[in-house]
XYZ file of N, CA and C in Angstrom:
867
model
N -5.137 -16.753 30.858
C -4.257 -15.316 31.285
C -3.353 -14.893 30.394
N -2.983 -13.621 30.149
C -1.639 -13.499 28.608
C -0.275 -13.812 29.077
N 0.156 -14.415 28.251
C 1.833 -14.863 28.505
C 2.564 -13.370 28.516
N 3.477 -12.834 28.875
C 4.081 -11.703 28.869
C 5.457 -12.202 29.356
N 6.581 -11.572 28.890
C 8.232 -11.672 29.127
C 8.333 -10.410 29.596
N 9.058 -10.838 31.209
C 9.268 -9.384 31.832
C 10.681 -9.221 32.156
N 11.275 -7.731 32.704
C 12.349 -8.026 32.982
C 12.413 -6.470 34.024
N 13.074 -6.681 35.096
C 13.410 -5.559 35.941
C 14.956 -5.228 35.708
N 15.040 -3.512 35.376
C 16.428 -3.457 35.197
C 16.670 -2.074 36.200
N 17.905 -1.700 36.603
C 18.112 -0.587 37.305
C 19.833 -0.370 36.545
N 19.277 0.880 35.628
C 20.770 1.494 34.843
C 20.777 0.111 33.956
N 22.495 -0.126 34.081
C 22.845 -1.424 33.619
C 22.909 -2.798 34.203
N 22.476 -2.716 35.525
C 22.388 -3.800 36.518
C 20.689 -4.432 36.308
N 20.987 -5.649 35.943
C 19.904 -6.441 35.733
C 19.328 -7.215 37.047
N 18.219 -6.792 37.542
C 17.667 -6.984 38.999
C 16.695 -8.167 38.793
N 15.886 -8.545 37.758
C 15.556 -9.742 37.369
C 15.634 -10.117 35.923
N 16.308 -10.950 35.300
C 16.679 -11.213 33.979
C 15.225 -11.658 33.304
N 15.051 -11.619 31.755
C 13.932 -11.527 31.243
C 13.618 -13.171 31.291
N 12.060 -13.358 31.841
C 11.394 -14.580 32.200
C 10.145 -14.315 31.560
N 9.304 -15.650 31.019
C 8.240 -15.394 30.776
C 7.205 -15.968 31.567
N 6.403 -15.446 32.014
C 5.131 -15.776 32.879
C 3.917 -15.651 32.392
N 2.895 -15.979 33.214
C 1.334 -15.976 32.897
C 0.703 -14.999 33.958
N 0.204 -13.834 33.794
C -0.265 -13.001 34.684
C -1.920 -12.699 34.381
N -2.504 -12.345 35.491
C -4.332 -12.080 35.268
C -4.124 -10.678 34.166
N -5.196 -10.896 33.218
C -5.214 -9.825 32.069
C -5.709 -8.619 32.743
N -6.517 -8.760 34.110
C -7.023 -7.346 34.680
C -6.084 -6.740 35.597
N -4.694 -7.370 35.704
C -3.763 -7.135 36.580
C -3.033 -5.647 35.915
N -2.815 -4.523 36.730
C -2.251 -3.504 36.445
C -0.902 -3.585 36.431
N -0.023 -2.735 35.534
C 1.462 -2.975 35.535
C 2.297 -2.983 37.090
N 1.709 -1.876 37.552
C 2.021 -1.930 38.755
C 1.826 -3.209 39.608
N 0.792 -3.980 39.475
C 0.566 -4.960 40.140
C 2.009 -6.234 39.648
N 1.984 -6.477 38.302
C 3.072 -6.836 37.912
C 4.600 -6.811 38.442
N 4.650 -5.430 38.420
C 5.756 -5.071 38.912
C 6.282 -5.572 40.238
N 4.902 -5.550 41.270
C 5.364 -5.616 42.765
C 5.110 -7.155 42.668
N 4.634 -7.962 41.914
C 4.542 -9.380 42.228
C 6.089 -10.016 41.543
N 6.517 -9.134 40.433
C 7.789 -9.656 40.458
C 8.644 -9.328 41.482
N 8.676 -8.158 42.081
C 9.827 -7.638 43.294
C 9.754 -8.573 44.148
N 8.336 -9.166 44.578
C 8.180 -9.949 45.389
C 8.782 -11.416 45.283
N 8.549 -11.824 44.041
C 9.331 -13.096 43.874
C 8.255 -14.198 43.352
N 7.036 -13.222 43.440
C 5.638 -14.196 43.435
C 5.517 -14.857 41.958
N 5.703 -13.980 41.041
C 5.612 -14.431 39.481
C 6.541 -15.388 39.367
N 8.011 -15.000 39.183
C 8.659 -16.158 38.900
C 9.101 -17.123 39.870
N 8.590 -17.025 40.911
C 8.862 -17.959 42.176
C 10.306 -17.965 42.522
N 10.963 -16.798 42.398
C 12.198 -16.477 42.729
C 12.578 -15.904 43.659
N 13.776 -15.792 44.007
C 14.126 -14.406 45.375
C 13.710 -13.340 44.822
N 12.884 -12.780 46.153
C 12.447 -11.393 46.310
C 13.740 -10.212 45.773
N 13.521 -9.330 45.240
C 14.479 -8.095 45.252
C 14.661 -7.574 46.583
N 16.017 -7.541 47.267
C 16.212 -6.976 48.729
C 15.726 -5.560 48.693
N 15.486 -4.806 49.674
C 15.557 -3.483 49.782
C 16.492 -2.478 49.543
N 17.506 -2.926 49.651
C 18.870 -2.280 48.958
C 18.613 -2.284 47.331
N 18.057 -3.020 46.668
C 18.197 -3.068 45.565
C 16.808 -2.392 44.732
N 15.723 -2.708 45.390
C 14.625 -2.588 45.066
C 14.252 -1.069 44.795
N 13.711 -0.745 44.030
C 13.374 1.017 43.874
C 11.757 1.091 44.359
N 11.335 2.096 44.640
C 10.005 2.481 44.873
C 9.433 2.646 43.152
N 8.036 2.393 43.217
C 7.572 2.202 42.130
C 7.218 3.880 41.581
N 7.113 4.710 42.272
C 6.915 5.961 41.426
C 8.202 6.122 40.553
N 9.400 5.725 40.683
C 10.522 5.837 39.748
C 10.952 4.867 38.844
N 10.165 3.760 38.797
C 10.108 3.085 37.629
C 9.442 3.530 36.338
N 10.247 3.266 35.353
C 9.563 3.261 33.810
C 9.196 2.104 33.294
N 8.217 2.219 32.443
C 7.785 0.826 32.132
C 7.485 0.798 30.523
N 7.988 0.059 30.119
C 8.245 -0.047 28.388
C 7.527 -1.554 27.906
N 6.740 -1.312 27.007
C 6.121 -2.512 26.410
C 6.498 -2.514 24.780
N 6.559 -3.587 24.173
C 6.837 -3.833 23.070
C 6.308 -5.272 22.434
N 7.043 -5.515 21.140
C 7.042 -7.075 20.216
C 8.269 -7.625 20.536
N 8.938 -6.850 21.058
C 10.380 -7.437 21.042
C 11.456 -6.924 22.195
N 12.442 -7.213 22.585
C 13.414 -6.695 23.643
C 13.909 -5.333 23.234
N 13.831 -5.107 21.948
C 14.400 -3.887 21.605
C 13.679 -2.901 20.917
N 12.293 -3.243 20.869
C 11.281 -2.353 20.075
C 10.101 -2.110 21.458
N 10.388 -1.155 22.119
C 9.875 -0.891 23.050
C 9.061 0.128 23.416
N 7.753 0.513 23.693
C 7.338 1.839 24.035
C 6.602 2.292 25.473
N 7.303 3.454 25.610
C 6.958 3.674 27.070
C 5.147 3.788 27.485
N 4.787 3.132 28.425
C 3.409 3.424 28.955
C 3.360 3.643 30.293
N 2.240 3.974 30.774
C 2.070 4.494 31.948
C 1.770 3.226 33.078
N 2.099 3.007 34.203
C 2.347 1.944 35.052
C 1.022 1.858 35.538
N -0.137 2.605 35.135
C -1.663 2.268 35.553
C -2.275 1.414 34.587
N -1.955 1.422 33.408
C -2.366 0.487 31.932
C -2.562 -1.126 33.039
N -3.921 -1.430 32.360
C -3.927 -2.851 32.635
C -3.046 -3.876 31.611
N -2.671 -5.161 31.983
C -1.939 -5.978 31.068
C -2.589 -6.096 29.641
N -4.007 -6.294 29.853
C -4.679 -6.480 28.699
C -4.785 -5.228 27.581
N -4.629 -4.122 27.793
C -4.863 -3.125 27.371
C -3.408 -2.943 26.523
N -2.548 -3.039 27.463
C -0.820 -3.094 26.659
C -0.501 -4.041 25.923
N -0.830 -5.506 26.402
C -0.182 -6.338 25.325
C -0.952 -6.574 24.175
N -2.625 -6.532 24.440
C -3.199 -6.469 22.998
C -2.826 -5.480 21.860
N -2.033 -4.415 22.170
C -1.918 -3.457 21.329
C -0.554 -3.258 20.903
N 0.442 -3.356 21.890
C 1.933 -3.221 21.711
C 2.362 -4.329 21.527
N 2.415 -5.321 22.547
C 3.158 -6.636 22.329
C 3.105 -7.285 23.721
N 3.879 -8.191 24.093
C 4.015 -8.942 25.511
C 5.325 -8.822 25.970
N 6.335 -7.989 25.410
C 7.720 -7.709 26.576
C 7.333 -6.787 27.235
N 7.426 -6.829 28.250
C 7.182 -5.642 29.544
C 8.699 -5.515 30.383
N 9.440 -4.659 30.387
C 10.591 -3.962 31.047
C 10.211 -2.708 31.735
N 10.454 -3.040 33.107
C 10.901 -2.065 34.075
C 12.049 -1.854 34.690
N 12.178 -0.488 34.431
C 13.623 -0.105 34.427
C 13.533 1.347 35.362
N 14.594 1.543 36.147
C 15.183 2.224 37.233
C 16.350 3.278 36.646
N 16.213 4.066 36.167
C 17.308 5.151 35.869
C 16.796 6.347 35.765
N 17.782 7.505 36.324
C 17.175 8.846 36.042
C 17.535 9.381 34.474
N 18.559 8.580 34.474
C 19.130 8.989 32.644
C 18.967 8.125 31.690
N 17.803 7.565 31.550
C 17.474 6.453 30.706
C 17.762 6.754 29.145
N 18.490 6.057 28.378
C 19.112 6.491 27.118
C 18.027 6.073 25.839
N 16.921 5.350 26.492
C 16.454 5.014 25.622
C 15.247 5.773 24.692
N 15.180 5.786 23.409
C 14.362 6.830 22.676
C 13.035 6.694 23.356
N 12.403 7.684 23.618
C 10.932 7.419 23.962
C 9.872 7.807 23.035
N 9.425 6.854 21.958
C 8.458 7.072 20.878
C 7.319 7.902 21.312
N 6.969 7.533 22.616
C 5.616 8.485 22.927
C 5.311 8.181 24.640
N 5.020 9.165 25.102
C 4.932 9.198 26.576
C 3.285 8.659 26.590
N 2.506 7.671 26.810
C 1.659 6.870 26.803
C 1.025 7.125 28.419
N 0.216 7.954 28.827
C -0.637 8.024 29.997
C -1.971 6.850 30.455
N -2.419 6.712 28.980
C -3.366 5.599 29.349
C -3.712 4.655 28.454
N -5.028 4.035 28.154
C -4.810 3.134 27.310
C -5.282 4.030 25.811
N -6.096 4.979 25.850
C -6.509 5.858 24.723
C -5.010 5.960 23.999
N -4.350 6.700 24.582
C -2.988 6.928 24.026
C -2.477 5.820 23.651
N -2.267 4.892 24.300
C -1.727 3.350 23.543
C -2.010 3.011 22.527
N -3.604 3.533 22.502
C -4.271 3.204 21.024
C -3.646 3.715 19.916
N -3.580 5.353 20.419
C -3.077 6.305 19.380
C -1.921 5.984 18.945
N -0.988 5.218 19.952
C 0.320 5.129 19.598
C 0.351 4.035 18.545
N -0.373 2.819 18.694
C -0.043 1.882 17.742
C -0.501 2.387 16.361
N -1.768 3.368 16.356
C -2.334 3.637 14.997
C -1.060 4.334 14.553
N -0.280 5.248 14.941
C 1.022 5.953 14.157
C 1.824 5.077 13.624
N 1.516 3.660 14.037
C 2.748 2.907 13.548
C 2.289 2.082 12.279
N 1.236 2.528 11.952
C 0.215 1.858 10.787
C 0.371 2.238 9.524
N 1.567 2.476 9.092
C 2.280 3.021 7.421
C 3.234 1.721 6.974
N 3.149 0.692 7.477
C 3.850 -0.390 6.400
C 2.863 -0.762 5.342
N 3.605 -1.001 3.921
C 2.827 -1.169 2.684
C 3.560 -2.326 2.331
N 2.647 -3.319 1.377
C 3.241 -4.166 0.576
C 4.424 -3.577 0.039
N 5.039 -4.772 -0.251
C 6.625 -4.221 -1.362
C 6.281 -4.396 -2.702
N 6.850 -3.593 -3.410
C 6.617 -3.598 -4.694
C 6.877 -4.884 -5.786
N 5.855 -4.797 -6.575
C 6.230 -6.485 -7.342
C 7.048 -6.062 -8.205
N 7.711 -7.154 -8.782
C 8.227 -7.046 -10.265
C 7.310 -7.172 -11.299
N 7.820 -6.018 -12.072
C 6.652 -5.625 -12.903
C 7.071 -6.741 -14.175
N 6.265 -7.551 -14.670
C 5.862 -8.165 -15.877
C 4.828 -7.727 -16.785
N 4.159 -6.800 -16.210
C 2.866 -6.441 -17.245
C 2.179 -5.069 -16.807
N 1.480 -4.770 -17.389
C 0.664 -3.366 -16.768
C 0.081 -3.705 -15.637
N -0.536 -4.495 -15.265
C -1.503 -4.875 -14.022
C -0.189 -4.591 -12.958
N 0.985 -5.370 -12.790
C 1.954 -5.361 -12.275
C 2.311 -3.710 -11.841
N 2.064 -2.840 -12.749
C 2.542 -1.432 -12.737
C 1.469 -0.803 -12.019
N 0.157 -1.105 -12.355
C -0.807 -0.587 -11.618
C -0.593 -0.996 -10.139
N -0.319 -2.149 -9.869
C -0.251 -2.355 -8.114
C 0.756 -1.356 -7.633
N 1.935 -1.494 -8.244
C 2.969 -0.535 -7.808
C 2.738 1.033 -7.508
N 2.034 1.377 -8.464
C 1.766 2.670 -8.576
C 0.412 3.178 -7.061
N -0.390 1.954 -7.010
C -1.065 1.694 -5.774
C -0.730 1.819 -4.520
N 0.690 0.867 -4.496
C 1.491 0.827 -3.391
C 2.027 2.747 -3.120
N 2.529 3.160 -4.214
C 3.298 4.840 -4.143
C 2.154 5.613 -3.366
N 0.892 5.457 -4.203
C -0.475 6.007 -3.628
C -0.566 5.891 -2.137
N -0.496 4.748 -1.532
C -0.440 4.462 -0.246
C 0.646 5.255 0.562
N 1.749 5.092 0.140
C 2.986 5.996 0.829
C 2.672 7.362 0.979
N 2.034 7.698 -0.136
C 1.839 9.275 -0.445
C 0.849 9.808 0.347
N -0.031 8.910 0.657
C -1.306 9.495 1.839
C -0.958 9.365 3.244
N 0.224 8.219 3.158
C 0.539 8.271 4.653
C -0.380 6.883 5.267
N -0.669 5.987 4.575
C -1.773 4.896 5.264
C -1.088 3.717 5.230
N -1.535 2.787 5.795
C -1.005 1.183 5.713
C -1.388 0.543 6.755
N -0.708 -0.350 7.323
C -1.111 -1.397 8.159
C 0.359 -1.516 9.276
N -0.215 -2.584 10.331
C 1.272 -2.825 11.009
C 1.980 -3.875 10.187
N 3.411 -4.093 10.961
C 3.833 -5.198 10.170
C 3.304 -6.434 10.284
N 2.796 -6.568 11.194
C 1.898 -7.739 11.532
C 1.177 -8.239 10.418
N 0.333 -7.167 9.784
C -0.944 -7.469 8.944
C -0.812 -6.919 7.402
N 0.519 -6.494 7.339
C 1.072 -6.303 5.697
C 0.783 -6.914 4.801
N 1.340 -8.245 5.042
C 0.938 -9.392 4.292
C 0.061 -10.068 4.261
N -0.827 -9.925 4.880
C -2.561 -10.552 5.060
C -3.488 -9.164 4.282
N -3.733 -8.257 5.137
C -4.554 -7.065 5.051
C -4.379 -6.249 3.880
N -2.434 -6.140 3.762
C -2.493 -5.406 3.097
C -2.493 -5.522 1.854
N -2.227 -6.869 1.762
C -1.874 -7.256 0.179
C -3.335 -7.517 -0.355
N -4.353 -8.008 0.838
C -5.675 -8.056 0.252
C -6.462 -6.826 -0.302
N -5.882 -5.707 0.306
C -6.528 -4.485 0.051
C -5.893 -4.031 -1.528
N -4.643 -4.264 -1.421
C -3.717 -4.055 -2.614
C -4.472 -4.907 -4.232
N -4.632 -6.100 -3.827
C -5.059 -7.097 -5.126
C -6.478 -6.865 -5.275
N -7.216 -6.359 -4.385
C -8.680 -6.023 -4.224
C -8.724 -4.921 -5.815
N -8.390 -3.791 -4.917
C -8.392 -2.579 -5.613
C -7.790 -2.424 -7.099
N -6.790 -3.284 -7.365
C -6.315 -3.739 -8.762
C -6.871 -4.267 -9.348
N -7.405 -5.383 -8.833
C -8.442 -5.901 -9.623
C -9.478 -5.220 -10.396
N -10.323 -4.304 -9.137
C -11.291 -3.759 -9.538
C -10.840 -2.251 -10.595
N -9.837 -1.703 -10.391
C -9.605 -0.876 -11.120
C -9.226 -1.086 -12.756
N -8.527 -2.571 -12.466
C -8.367 -3.341 -13.862
C -9.189 -3.155 -14.999
N -10.482 -4.210 -14.259
C -11.518 -4.398 -14.925
C -12.061 -3.335 -15.649
N -12.582 -1.986 -14.502
C -12.982 -1.114 -15.282
C -12.410 -0.035 -15.868
N -11.352 -0.128 -16.044
C -10.367 0.459 -16.901
C -11.048 0.902 -18.100
N -10.917 2.282 -18.739
C -11.194 2.505 -19.920
C -12.816 2.944 -20.229
N -13.858 2.607 -18.790
C -15.122 2.787 -18.532
C -15.523 3.694 -17.590
N -14.343 4.692 -17.130
C -15.059 5.725 -16.144
C -15.906 6.410 -16.872
N -15.779 7.000 -18.057
C -16.623 8.037 -18.368
C -18.241 7.147 -18.633
N -18.050 6.126 -19.052
C -19.453 5.530 -19.123
C -20.209 5.380 -17.909
N -19.303 5.046 -16.934
C -19.904 4.801 -15.608
C -20.446 6.170 -14.924
N -19.714 7.265 -15.077
C -20.085 8.696 -15.109
C -21.326 9.092 -15.554
N -21.380 8.619 -16.935
C -22.650 9.175 -17.397
C -24.323 8.575 -16.961
N -23.623 7.560 -16.393
C -24.963 6.478 -15.510
C -25.003 6.990 -13.805
N -24.224 7.957 -13.775
C -24.093 8.719 -12.067
C -23.491 7.293 -11.326
N -22.736 6.879 -11.953
C -21.848 5.688 -11.144
C -20.667 6.167 -11.084
N -20.135 7.081 -10.929
C -18.668 7.878 -10.963
C -17.441 7.169 -10.216
N -16.462 6.911 -10.780
C -15.148 6.422 -9.837
C -14.881 7.517 -9.044
N -15.030 7.062 -7.562
C -14.312 8.311 -6.699
C -13.165 9.061 -6.953
N -13.234 10.389 -6.848
C -11.677 11.064 -7.338
C -10.462 10.094 -6.709
N -10.471 9.759 -5.571
C -9.474 8.817 -4.819
C -8.775 7.887 -5.896
N -9.635 7.689 -6.372
C -9.189 6.226 -7.375
C -9.324 6.629 -8.697
N -9.925 7.591 -9.311
C -10.232 8.139 -10.675
C -8.541 8.230 -11.480
N -7.604 8.586 -10.881
C -6.371 8.142 -11.558
C -5.843 7.243 -12.231
N -6.617 6.033 -11.500
C -6.087 4.564 -11.502
C -6.756 3.863 -13.011
N -5.984 4.752 -14.082
C -6.599 4.401 -15.408
C -5.584 4.296 -16.525
N -5.986 3.909 -17.536
C -4.885 3.562 -18.791
C -3.638 2.474 -18.649
N -3.961 1.630 -17.763
C -3.336 0.419 -17.892
C -3.878 -0.603 -18.732
N -5.062 -0.844 -18.485
C -5.591 -1.919 -19.401
C -6.050 -1.413 -20.772
N -5.050 -1.539 -21.303
C -5.525 -0.821 -22.711
C -4.518 -1.496 -24.267
N -5.214 -2.065 -25.389
C -4.579 -3.094 -26.196
C -3.275 -2.347 -26.545
N -3.333 -1.288 -26.709
C -1.506 -0.785 -27.041
C -0.575 -1.293 -26.051
N -0.781 -1.482 -24.859
C 0.054 -1.848 -23.807
C 0.015 -3.308 -23.514
N -0.750 -4.114 -24.157
C -0.561 -5.355 -23.669
C 0.320 -6.038 -24.394
N 0.982 -7.080 -23.945
C 1.946 -7.956 -24.792
C 1.147 -8.839 -25.751
N -0.136 -9.372 -25.762
C -0.628 -10.067 -26.029
C -2.171 -9.064 -26.589
N -1.925 -8.786 -27.892
C -2.909 -7.806 -28.199
C -4.485 -8.690 -28.328
N -5.154 -8.087 -27.843
C -6.719 -8.673 -27.815
C -7.505 -7.525 -27.823
N -8.986 -7.951 -28.319
C -10.198 -6.746 -28.205
C -10.251 -6.064 -27.155
N -10.246 -5.079 -26.898
C -10.694 -4.261 -25.386
C -12.135 -4.615 -25.118
N -12.336 -4.758 -23.852
C -13.598 -4.733 -23.401
C -14.436 -3.800 -23.511
N -15.328 -3.556 -24.175
C -16.473 -2.182 -24.190
C -17.260 -1.997 -23.142
N -17.371 -0.831 -23.105
C -18.080 -0.363 -21.975
C -19.597 -1.096 -21.710
N -19.997 -1.266 -22.940
C -21.494 -2.214 -23.026
C -21.335 -3.667 -22.818
N -19.884 -4.226 -22.702
C -19.681 -5.458 -22.328
C -19.022 -5.656 -20.964
N -19.079 -4.685 -20.245
C -18.655 -4.965 -18.605
C -20.181 -5.878 -18.379
N -19.807 -6.746 -17.575
C -20.783 -8.215 -17.143
C -21.466 -7.672 -15.720
N -22.749 -7.578 -15.681
C -23.368 -7.346 -14.740
C -22.974 -8.502 -13.219
N -22.745 -9.539 -13.710
C -22.408 -10.900 -12.487
C -20.887 -10.274 -12.105
N -20.011 -9.906 -12.716
C -18.437 -9.509 -12.451
C -18.666 -8.162 -11.888
N -19.632 -7.343 -11.853
C -19.511 -6.047 -11.431
C -20.071 -6.229 -10.161
N -20.901 -6.969 -9.935
C -21.691 -7.252 -8.697
C -20.511 -8.235 -7.860
N -19.832 -9.085 -8.222
C -18.881 -9.775 -7.649
C -17.586 -8.818 -7.053
N -17.419 -7.941 -7.596
C -16.106 -6.956 -7.591
C -16.912 -5.710 -6.305
N -18.225 -5.487 -6.606
C -19.049 -4.773 -5.743
C -18.918 -5.377 -3.919
N -19.160 -6.404 -3.990
C -19.193 -7.718 -3.058
C -17.585 -7.190 -2.430
N -16.873 -7.665 -3.175
C -15.645 -7.638 -2.646
C -15.123 -6.406 -1.768
N -15.304 -5.392 -2.418
C -15.067 -3.903 -1.795
C -16.001 -3.693 -0.798
N -17.403 -4.119 -0.640
C -18.240 -3.927 0.447
C -17.440 -4.521 1.318
N -16.936 -6.141 1.293
C -16.321 -6.564 2.391
C -15.056 -6.009 3.011
N -14.313 -5.533 1.930
C -13.026 -4.865 2.256
C -13.207 -3.869 3.350
N -14.494 -3.221 2.920
C -14.582 -2.047 3.738
C -15.086 -2.470 5.517
N -15.343 -3.655 5.660
C -15.675 -4.096 7.045
C -14.435 -4.500 7.816
N -13.255 -4.192 7.565
C -12.038 -4.732 8.288
C -12.100 -3.197 9.140
N -11.327 -3.740 10.330
C -11.464 -2.759 11.336
C -10.390 -1.409 10.900
N -9.118 -1.622 10.299
C -8.676 -0.422 9.855
C -9.181 0.659 8.867
N -10.109 0.179 8.224
C -10.840 1.107 7.605
C -11.667 2.061 8.310
N -12.017 1.763 9.469
C -12.861 2.606 10.341
C -11.648 3.667 11.177
N -10.290 3.556 10.854
C -9.796 4.427 11.575
C -9.772 5.916 10.862
N -9.194 6.888 11.588
C -8.751 8.426 11.184
C -8.292 8.471 9.831
N -6.825 7.931 10.036
C -6.178 7.933 8.727
C -7.008 7.347 7.411
N -7.582 6.600 7.572
C -8.408 5.757 6.269
C -9.739 6.171 6.238
N -10.237 7.093 6.829
C -11.624 7.635 6.669
C -12.094 8.037 5.306
N -11.197 8.678 4.618
C -11.949 9.441 3.388
C -11.763 8.174 2.584
N -10.824 7.338 2.401
C -10.498 6.045 1.619
C -11.789 5.082 1.843
N -12.157 4.894 3.127
C -13.324 4.175 3.390
C -14.490 4.459 2.623
N -14.847 5.873 2.682
C -15.769 6.353 2.294
C -16.019 6.104 0.865
N -14.367 6.330 -0.032
C -14.331 6.169 -1.425
C -14.460 4.739 -1.773
N -14.179 4.163 -1.002
C -14.547 2.147 -1.022
C -15.623 2.169 -1.269
N -16.380 2.656 -0.501
C -18.128 2.245 -0.107
C -18.675 2.958 -1.219
N -18.400 4.055 -1.676
C -19.227 5.003 -3.074
C -18.593 3.900 -3.980
N -17.363 3.324 -4.433
C -17.407 2.762 -5.521
C -17.940 1.505 -5.564
N -18.149 0.692 -4.465
C -18.756 -0.638 -4.546
C -20.280 -0.191 -4.412
N -21.074 1.134 -4.122
C -22.156 1.548 -4.234
C -22.327 1.538 -5.863
N -21.434 2.064 -6.528
C -21.602 2.741 -7.691
C -21.478 1.382 -9.021
N -20.551 0.446 -8.665
C -20.601 -0.660 -9.320
C -22.034 -1.646 -9.053
N -22.495 -1.838 -8.127
C -23.501 -2.500 -7.935
C -24.698 -1.556 -8.715
N -24.754 -0.172 -8.522
C -25.935 0.321 -9.323
C -25.707 0.380 -10.756
N -24.501 0.165 -11.234
C -24.469 -0.029 -12.843
C -24.835 -1.474 -13.304
N -24.399 -2.381 -12.004
C -25.042 -3.538 -12.239
C -26.341 -3.869 -12.642
N -27.283 -3.051 -11.576
C -28.702 -3.147 -11.821
C -28.902 -2.353 -13.137
N -28.292 -1.492 -13.354
C -28.730 -0.368 -14.817
C -28.404 -1.635 -15.857
N -27.560 -2.384 -15.945
C -27.248 -3.525 -17.158
C -28.565 -4.508 -16.988
N -28.909 -5.053 -15.633
C -29.772 -5.945 -15.515
C -31.147 -5.376 -16.081
N -31.504 -3.967 -15.865
C -32.765 -3.467 -16.302
C -32.813 -3.479 -18.114
N -31.886 -3.000 -18.369
C -31.293 -2.925 -19.839
C -31.593 -3.917 -20.331
N -31.053 -5.419 -19.781
C -31.171 -6.818 -20.545
C -32.783 -6.869 -20.492
N -33.462 -6.647 -19.464
C -34.825 -7.003 -19.533
C -35.705 -6.050 -20.355
N -35.359 -5.072 -20.489
C -36.115 -3.963 -21.372
C -35.790 -4.505 -22.595
N -34.702 -5.013 -22.631
C -34.484 -5.473 -24.581
C -34.960 -6.794 -24.724
N -34.998 -7.685 -23.971
C -36.088 -8.764 -23.949
C -37.342 -8.417 -24.093
N -37.973 -7.696 -23.389
C -39.351 -7.341 -23.605
C -39.342 -6.812 -25.288
N -38.525 -5.732 -25.395
C -38.911 -5.368 -26.778
C -38.527 -6.189 -27.984
N -37.822 -7.061 -28.037
C -37.271 -8.432 -28.566
C -38.692 -9.157 -29.110
N -39.239 -9.244 -27.751
C -40.287 -10.354 -27.776
C -41.807 -9.739 -28.285
N -41.507 -8.358 -28.146
C -42.502 -7.403 -29.047
C -42.682 -7.452 -30.594
N -41.445 -7.616 -30.825
C -40.944 -7.310 -32.312
C -41.367 -8.682 -33.062
N -40.924 -10.025 -31.934
C -41.337 -11.140 -32.316
C -42.912 -11.566 -32.464
N -43.552 -11.135 -31.519
C -45.001 -11.053 -31.647
C -45.467 -10.212 -33.075
N -44.878 -9.084 -33.052
C -45.412 -8.262 -34.224
C -45.127 -9.031 -35.659
N -44.069 -9.596 -35.686
C -43.518 -10.334 -36.901
C -44.467 -11.554 -37.145
N -45.025 -12.273 -36.035
C -45.878 -13.359 -35.788
C -47.258 -13.004 -36.516
N -48.062 -11.744 -36.073
C -49.075 -11.534 -36.286
C -49.353 -11.267 -37.581
N -47.906 -10.689 -38.401
C -47.805 -10.152 -39.639
C -47.631 -11.323 -40.406
N -46.997 -12.384 -40.003
C -47.312 -13.457 -41.087
C -48.575 -14.297 -41.157
N -49.273 -14.239 -39.963
C -50.756 -14.836 -39.928
C -51.458 -14.200 -40.720
N -51.559 -12.703 -40.669
C -52.096 -12.146 -41.709
C -51.805 -12.116 -43.183
N -50.570 -12.583 -43.520
C -50.501 -12.771 -44.746
C -50.729 -14.201 -45.678
N -50.805 -15.469 -44.255
C -51.302 -16.448 -44.507
C -53.068 -16.427 -44.893
N -53.415 -15.587 -44.187
C -55.238 -15.662 -44.401
C -55.433 -14.936 -45.995
């Protein structure tokens, strides 16, 4: 049974103060209110008839804290609202409620929609020590511009995982977009502008640039696998992320496709090399005879 923190308030008068209780997850908010009024949930005194209010005049708000509440419909079940919005539930009766109503939720679908609209938190900018840090900050700006992100609860985990994964991939293939495109493995348009970071002239420590032909099959497969794994996260299936979800899948597929090309090229080169060696061996034998 989920743990919830509940209160009943009539205007500025608190009829039942905040208290933590466990309730059946299939209970409706109506049921929770009635049991709280009757003193069943908190094992306290019932609210007398003069103080109690009719259920159809009660407004229900749910959230992650006492000050961050969203209005919902009283017919919703506890499981629907707690799993989506939080476990603080306040029942209020006041014809002139001053609380800002972020959304009038009438059913579970609208609750999920309300929660989805709050998925705009992005990782904090990193302190720029090198070009890769700049790439990460540009990705963060790109996320903000496109209005996608995560809930505050998951931005440090899922958000940073997405940021680091995309930055690692774009850093590795930087400068090789044309080569990938020439093999029908183009970088999707959504990510094509993330280039020009991993260049010798912008590195503090100069070293030879990774040539396109030196992209490694194993590393490409590893990055491809990481992108495919990223695409399995539930947030990627939301409407807001749909186009980027498809772009992630295309990038993962194209990196794997180019890795397969490198493997075939390596095999063909080995076969060709063996033929040359065999031909040279035959020539040597003829000369010996």
